[in-house]
Coordinates of C-alpha atoms in Angstrom, one line a residue:
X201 CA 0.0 0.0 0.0
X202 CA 1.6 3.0 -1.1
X203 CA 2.7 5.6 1.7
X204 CA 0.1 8.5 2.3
X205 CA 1.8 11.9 1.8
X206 CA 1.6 14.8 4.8
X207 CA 1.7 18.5 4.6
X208 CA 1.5 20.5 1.6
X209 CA -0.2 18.9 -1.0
X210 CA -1.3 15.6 -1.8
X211 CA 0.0 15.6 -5.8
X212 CA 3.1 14.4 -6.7
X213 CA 5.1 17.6 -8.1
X214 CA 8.5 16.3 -6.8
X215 CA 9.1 18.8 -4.3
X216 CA 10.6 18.5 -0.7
X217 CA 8.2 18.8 2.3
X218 CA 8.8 18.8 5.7
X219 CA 6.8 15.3 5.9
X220 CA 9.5 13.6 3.4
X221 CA 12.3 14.4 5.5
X222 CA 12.8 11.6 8.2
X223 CA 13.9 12.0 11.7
X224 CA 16.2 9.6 13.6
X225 CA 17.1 9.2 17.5
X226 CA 19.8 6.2 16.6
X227 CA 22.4 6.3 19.4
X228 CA 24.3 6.0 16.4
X229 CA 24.7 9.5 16.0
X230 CA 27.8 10.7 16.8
X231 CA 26.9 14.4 17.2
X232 CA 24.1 14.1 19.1
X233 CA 21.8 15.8 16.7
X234 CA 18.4 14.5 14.6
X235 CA 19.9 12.6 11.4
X236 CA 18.0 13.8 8.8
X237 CA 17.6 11.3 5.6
X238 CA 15.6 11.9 2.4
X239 CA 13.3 10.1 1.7
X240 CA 13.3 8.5 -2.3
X241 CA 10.8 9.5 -4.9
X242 CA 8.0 8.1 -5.7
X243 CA 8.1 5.4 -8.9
X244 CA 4.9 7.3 -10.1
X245 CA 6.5 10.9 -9.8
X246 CA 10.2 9.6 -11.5
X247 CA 8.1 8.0 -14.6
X248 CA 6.3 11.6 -14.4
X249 CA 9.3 13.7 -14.8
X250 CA 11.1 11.1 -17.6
X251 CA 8.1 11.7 -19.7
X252 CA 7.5 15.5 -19.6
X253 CA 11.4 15.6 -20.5
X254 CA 11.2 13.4 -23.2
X255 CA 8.2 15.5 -25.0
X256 CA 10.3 18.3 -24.4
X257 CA 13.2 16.9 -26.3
X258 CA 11.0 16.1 -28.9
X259 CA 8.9 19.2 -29.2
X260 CA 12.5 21.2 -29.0
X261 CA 13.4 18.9 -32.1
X262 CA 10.7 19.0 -33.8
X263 CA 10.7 23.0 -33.5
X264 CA 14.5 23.1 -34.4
X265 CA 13.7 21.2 -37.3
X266 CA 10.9 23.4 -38.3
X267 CA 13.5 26.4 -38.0
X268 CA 15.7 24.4 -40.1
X269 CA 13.1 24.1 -42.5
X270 CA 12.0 27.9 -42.4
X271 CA 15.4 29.2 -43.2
X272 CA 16.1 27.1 -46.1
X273 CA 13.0 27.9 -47.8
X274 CA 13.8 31.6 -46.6
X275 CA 16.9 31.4 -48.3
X276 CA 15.8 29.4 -51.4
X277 CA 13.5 32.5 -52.0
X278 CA 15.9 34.9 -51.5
X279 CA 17.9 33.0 -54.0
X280 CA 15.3 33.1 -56.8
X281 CA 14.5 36.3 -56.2
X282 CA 18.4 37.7 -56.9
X283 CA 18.5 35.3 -59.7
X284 CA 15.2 37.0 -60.8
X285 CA 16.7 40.7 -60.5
X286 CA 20.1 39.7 -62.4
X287 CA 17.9 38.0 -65.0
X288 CA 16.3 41.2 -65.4
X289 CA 19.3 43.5 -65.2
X290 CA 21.0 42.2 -67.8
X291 CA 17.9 41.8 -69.7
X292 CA 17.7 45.2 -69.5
X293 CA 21.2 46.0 -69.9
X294 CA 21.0 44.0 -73.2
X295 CA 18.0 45.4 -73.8
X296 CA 20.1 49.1 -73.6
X297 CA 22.8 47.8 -75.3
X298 CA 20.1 47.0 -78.2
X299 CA 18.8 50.4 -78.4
X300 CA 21.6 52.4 -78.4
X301 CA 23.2 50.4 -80.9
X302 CA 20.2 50.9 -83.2
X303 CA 19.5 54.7 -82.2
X304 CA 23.2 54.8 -83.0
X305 CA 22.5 53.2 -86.1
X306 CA 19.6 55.3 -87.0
X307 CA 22.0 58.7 -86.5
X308 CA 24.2 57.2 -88.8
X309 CA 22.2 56.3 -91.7
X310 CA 20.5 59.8 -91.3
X311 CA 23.6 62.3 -91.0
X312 CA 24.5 59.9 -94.7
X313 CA 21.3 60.7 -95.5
X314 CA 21.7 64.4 -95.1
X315 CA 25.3 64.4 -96.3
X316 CA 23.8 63.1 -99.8
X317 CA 21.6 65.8 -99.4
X318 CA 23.5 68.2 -99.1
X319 CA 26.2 67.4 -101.9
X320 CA 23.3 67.0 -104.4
X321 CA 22.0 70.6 -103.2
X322 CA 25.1 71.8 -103.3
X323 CA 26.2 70.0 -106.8
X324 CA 25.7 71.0 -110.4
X325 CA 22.5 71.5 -111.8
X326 CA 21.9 68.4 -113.3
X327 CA 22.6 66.7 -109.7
X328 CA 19.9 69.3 -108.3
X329 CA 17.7 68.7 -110.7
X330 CA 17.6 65.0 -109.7
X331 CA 17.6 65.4 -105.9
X332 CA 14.4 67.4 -106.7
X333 CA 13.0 65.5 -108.8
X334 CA 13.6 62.4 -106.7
X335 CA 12.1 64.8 -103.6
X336 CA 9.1 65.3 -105.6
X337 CA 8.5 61.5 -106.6
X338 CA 8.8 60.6 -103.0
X339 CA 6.0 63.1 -102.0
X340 CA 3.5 63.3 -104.5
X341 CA 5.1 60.4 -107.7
X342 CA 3.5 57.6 -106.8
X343 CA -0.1 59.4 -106.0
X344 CA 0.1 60.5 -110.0
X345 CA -0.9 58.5 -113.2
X346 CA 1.8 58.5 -115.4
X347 CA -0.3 61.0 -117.8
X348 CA -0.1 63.6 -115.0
X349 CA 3.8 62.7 -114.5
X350 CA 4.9 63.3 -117.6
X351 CA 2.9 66.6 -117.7
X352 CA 5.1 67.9 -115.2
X353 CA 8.5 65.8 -116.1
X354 CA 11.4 68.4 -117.1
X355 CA 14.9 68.3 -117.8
X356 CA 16.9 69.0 -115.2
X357 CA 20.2 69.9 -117.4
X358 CA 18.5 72.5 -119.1
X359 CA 16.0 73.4 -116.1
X360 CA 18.7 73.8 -113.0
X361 CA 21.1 76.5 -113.0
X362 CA 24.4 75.2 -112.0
X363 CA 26.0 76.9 -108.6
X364 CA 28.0 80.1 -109.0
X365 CA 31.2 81.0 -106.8
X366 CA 29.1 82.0 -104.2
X367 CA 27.2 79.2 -103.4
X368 CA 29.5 77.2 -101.3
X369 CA 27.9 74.3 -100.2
X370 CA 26.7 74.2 -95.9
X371 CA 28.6 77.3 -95.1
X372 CA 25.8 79.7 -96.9
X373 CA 24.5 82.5 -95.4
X374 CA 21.9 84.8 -96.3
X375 CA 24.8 87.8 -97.5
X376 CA 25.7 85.0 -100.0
X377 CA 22.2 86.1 -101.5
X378 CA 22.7 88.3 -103.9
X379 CA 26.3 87.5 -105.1
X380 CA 24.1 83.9 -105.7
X381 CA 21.5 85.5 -107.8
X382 CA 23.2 88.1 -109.9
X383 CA 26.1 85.3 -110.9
X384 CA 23.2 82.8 -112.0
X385 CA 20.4 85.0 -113.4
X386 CA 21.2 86.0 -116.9
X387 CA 20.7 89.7 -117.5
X388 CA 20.2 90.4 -113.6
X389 CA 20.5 94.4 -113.9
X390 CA 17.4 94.0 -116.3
X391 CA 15.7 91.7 -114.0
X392 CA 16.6 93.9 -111.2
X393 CA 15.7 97.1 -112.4
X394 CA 12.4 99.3 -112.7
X395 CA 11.6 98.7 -116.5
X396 CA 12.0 95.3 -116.1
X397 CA 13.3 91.8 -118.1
X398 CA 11.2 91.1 -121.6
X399 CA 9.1 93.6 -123.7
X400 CA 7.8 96.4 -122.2
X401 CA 4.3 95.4 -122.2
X402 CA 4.8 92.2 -119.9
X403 CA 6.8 94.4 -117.7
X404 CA 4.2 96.5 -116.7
X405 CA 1.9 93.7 -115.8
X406 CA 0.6 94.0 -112.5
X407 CA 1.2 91.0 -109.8
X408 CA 3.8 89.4 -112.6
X409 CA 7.5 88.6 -111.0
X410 CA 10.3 87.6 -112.9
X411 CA 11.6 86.0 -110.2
X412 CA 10.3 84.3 -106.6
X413 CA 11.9 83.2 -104.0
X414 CA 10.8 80.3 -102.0
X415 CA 11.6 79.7 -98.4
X416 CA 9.9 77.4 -95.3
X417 CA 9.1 80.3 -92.7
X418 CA 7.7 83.5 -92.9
X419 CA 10.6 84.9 -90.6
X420 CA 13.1 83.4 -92.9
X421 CA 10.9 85.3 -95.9
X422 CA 11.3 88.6 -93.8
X423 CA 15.3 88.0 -93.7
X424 CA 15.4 87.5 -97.3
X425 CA 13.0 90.6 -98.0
X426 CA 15.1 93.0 -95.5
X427 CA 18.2 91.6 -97.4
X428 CA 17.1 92.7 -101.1
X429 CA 17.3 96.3 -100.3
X430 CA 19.6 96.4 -102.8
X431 CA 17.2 95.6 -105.5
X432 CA 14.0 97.1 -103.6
X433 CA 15.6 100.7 -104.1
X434 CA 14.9 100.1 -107.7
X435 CA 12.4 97.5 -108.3
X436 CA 9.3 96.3 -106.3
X437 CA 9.9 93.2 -103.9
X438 CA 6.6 91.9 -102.8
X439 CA 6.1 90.1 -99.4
X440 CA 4.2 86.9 -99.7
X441 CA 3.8 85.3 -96.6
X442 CA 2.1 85.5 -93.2
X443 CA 4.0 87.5 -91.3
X444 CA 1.7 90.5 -90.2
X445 CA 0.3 90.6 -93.3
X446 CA -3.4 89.8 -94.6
X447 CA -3.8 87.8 -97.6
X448 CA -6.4 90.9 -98.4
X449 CA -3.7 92.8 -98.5
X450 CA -1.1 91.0 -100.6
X451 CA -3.9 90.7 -103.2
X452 CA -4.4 94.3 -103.1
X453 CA -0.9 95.0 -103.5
X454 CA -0.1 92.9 -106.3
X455 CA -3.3 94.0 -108.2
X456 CA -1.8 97.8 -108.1
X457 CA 1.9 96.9 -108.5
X458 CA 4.3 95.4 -110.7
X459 CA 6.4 94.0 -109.4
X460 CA 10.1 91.9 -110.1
X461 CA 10.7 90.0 -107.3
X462 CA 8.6 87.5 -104.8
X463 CA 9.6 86.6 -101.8
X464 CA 7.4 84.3 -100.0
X465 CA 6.4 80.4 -98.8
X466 CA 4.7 77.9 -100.2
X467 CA 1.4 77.5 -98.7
X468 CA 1.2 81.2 -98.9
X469 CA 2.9 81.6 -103.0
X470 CA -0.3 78.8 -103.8
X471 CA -3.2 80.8 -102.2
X472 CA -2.1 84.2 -104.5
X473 CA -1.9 82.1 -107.8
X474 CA -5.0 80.0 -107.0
X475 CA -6.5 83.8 -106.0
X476 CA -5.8 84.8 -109.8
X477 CA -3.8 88.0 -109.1
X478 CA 0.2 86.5 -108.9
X479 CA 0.5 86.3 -112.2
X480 CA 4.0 83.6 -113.4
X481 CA 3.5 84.7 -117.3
X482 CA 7.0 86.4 -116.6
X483 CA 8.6 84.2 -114.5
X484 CA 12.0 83.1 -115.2
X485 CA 13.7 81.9 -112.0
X486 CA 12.8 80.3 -109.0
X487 CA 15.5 80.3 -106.4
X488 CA 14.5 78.2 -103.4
X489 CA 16.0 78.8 -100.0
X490 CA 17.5 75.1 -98.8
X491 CA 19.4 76.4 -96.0
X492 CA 18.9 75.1 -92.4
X493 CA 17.8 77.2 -89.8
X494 CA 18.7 77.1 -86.3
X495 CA 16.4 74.0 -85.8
X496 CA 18.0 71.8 -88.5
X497 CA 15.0 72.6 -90.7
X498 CA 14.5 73.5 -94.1
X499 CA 12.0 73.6 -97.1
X500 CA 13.1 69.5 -97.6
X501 CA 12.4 68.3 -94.0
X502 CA 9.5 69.9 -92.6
X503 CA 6.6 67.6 -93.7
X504 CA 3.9 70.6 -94.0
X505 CA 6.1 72.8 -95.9
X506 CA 7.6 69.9 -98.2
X507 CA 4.3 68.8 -99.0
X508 CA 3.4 72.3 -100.0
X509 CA 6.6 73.2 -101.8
X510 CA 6.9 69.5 -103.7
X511 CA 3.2 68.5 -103.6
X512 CA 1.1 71.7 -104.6
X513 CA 3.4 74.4 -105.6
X514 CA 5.7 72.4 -107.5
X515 CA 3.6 70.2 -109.6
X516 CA 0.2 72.4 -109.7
X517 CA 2.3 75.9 -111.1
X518 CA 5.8 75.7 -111.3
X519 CA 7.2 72.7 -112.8
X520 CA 4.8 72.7 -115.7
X521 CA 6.3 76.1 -116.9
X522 CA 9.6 74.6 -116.5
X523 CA 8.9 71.8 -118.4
X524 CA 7.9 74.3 -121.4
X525 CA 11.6 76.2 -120.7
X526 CA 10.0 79.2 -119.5
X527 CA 11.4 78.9 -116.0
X528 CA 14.6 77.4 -114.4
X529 CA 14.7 76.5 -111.0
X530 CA 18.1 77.6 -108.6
X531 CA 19.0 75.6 -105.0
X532 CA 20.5 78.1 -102.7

């Protein structure tokens, strides 16, 4: 029968109370005092205390192991998601590399583009005439039937005037202007003067220039105009373009005046001769300005003013006339 416990409490929690401790009176004792003794565990409470240690161990196992577990799959992720990011930087640095190859590309082929460009504006007047020519086909060619291409097909040998001294190539500058025209237009002081070129008759015809110059901006049309003072002191220059001034008004002015020398744009050149009152029954020369301006723009790269110049004002008026040898076209 198993011992009944004193004092404290009656469940087995392995502690020490005052009941468990013996007390002995053996004559044995040398000292004289109590010998004390402890008395041994319970069987029940030692099985007890085996077993909560040994789910413990296990539980602190098992949760070590599930730590294990967590930092490898922490880790794993980490290492997908750098291989992820490198993946993507050089994805994108390729990528880069890609693009700046072809915008490097693209740079290339245009500044070839423009340097053929250039040399053709700048060349003889058979080159010009086939850089314009080719200009024109590229904007308007392939919209016409071959009937209305041959209507307006010309020979550029005879039709371009070749460059003079003064035309030197990207370096031109507006003072370059009127060395340009009085070295390529034949009989300039009778152009350029108040009577006029051709029989006397023709000169006086209101709103009919001998010569026009086409340009892609109104303020580049305003330089020109302030530059032919030369001429304007004795000849009429007209202003044809929208730089503070009414179409009204150009159509009054050329109805009153006649006049030697244009200076406009396309759009604007087009309005007045679909208007009826700029008359081109004495034109001879049309210069066209193909200088850049501070933008890198000119009457050939502007898409609204190319279309104008090569696919209404060209084909519609001017080209026919040159066709016939009435007019010649100059590229400054």
């Amino acid at each position: 029968m198993p011992a009944i416990m004193e004092g404290g409490d009656d469940l087995d929690d392995g502690l020490m109370y005052d009941s468990d401790i013996v007390v002995s009176d053996d004559d044995d004792n040398e000292t004289g005092k109590p010998k004390y003794e402890l008395r041994p565990p319970s069987p029940g409470l030692t099985s007890d205390v085996a077993e909560v240690a040994k789910m413990g161990r296990i539980k602190g196992e098992k949760r070590g192991s599930d730590y294990i577990e967590a930092e490898k799959a922490e880790a794993l992720a980490k290492e997908k998601e750098n291989s992820k990011s490198n993946k993507k930087r050089k994805t994108s640095s390729a990528d880069g590399t890609a693009k700046g190859t072809k915008g490097a590309n693209k740079q290339k082929k245009w500044k070839e583009k423009e340097a053929a460009q250039q040399a053709q504006i700048t060349g003889n007047g058979e080159a010009q005439g086939a850089f314009v020519w080719t200009e024109f086909v590229n904007e308007k060619g392939n919209k016409m039937t071959e009937i209305e291409l041959e209507e307006v097909t010309f020979n550029p040998v005879a039709c371009f005037v070749d460059p003079s001294d003064a035309h030197t190539g990207v370096d031109r500058n507006l003072k370059m202007l009127r060395p340009f025209m009085k070295n390529g237009i034949d009989q300039w002081k009778s152009v350029f003067s108040r009577r006029g070129l051709g029989p006397q008759k023709a000169c006086k015809l209101k709103g009919a220039p001998n010569v026009i110059i086409v340009t892609h901006t109104a303020m580049g049309a305003a330089d020109i105009y302030k530059d032919l003072k030369e001429f304007s002191q004795v000849c009429r220059v007209a202003k044809l373009f929208a730089k503070h001034i009414k179409v009204e008004e150009q159509i009054k002015y050329l109805q009153e005046h006649a006049v030697r020398i244009a200076v406009g744009t396309p759009n604007r050149i087009s309005k007045l001769i679909e208007e009826g009152v700029l008359n081109l029954s004495n034109l001879t020369y049309v210069i066209v300005d193909s200088r850049k301006d501070i933008k890198n723009q000119n009457i050939f790269n502007v898409k609204q003013i190319k279309s104008d110049f090569l696919g209404e004002l060209c084909p519609n008026h001017i080209f026919p006339l040159m066709k016939k040898n009435q007019t010649k076209m100059m590229l400054f």
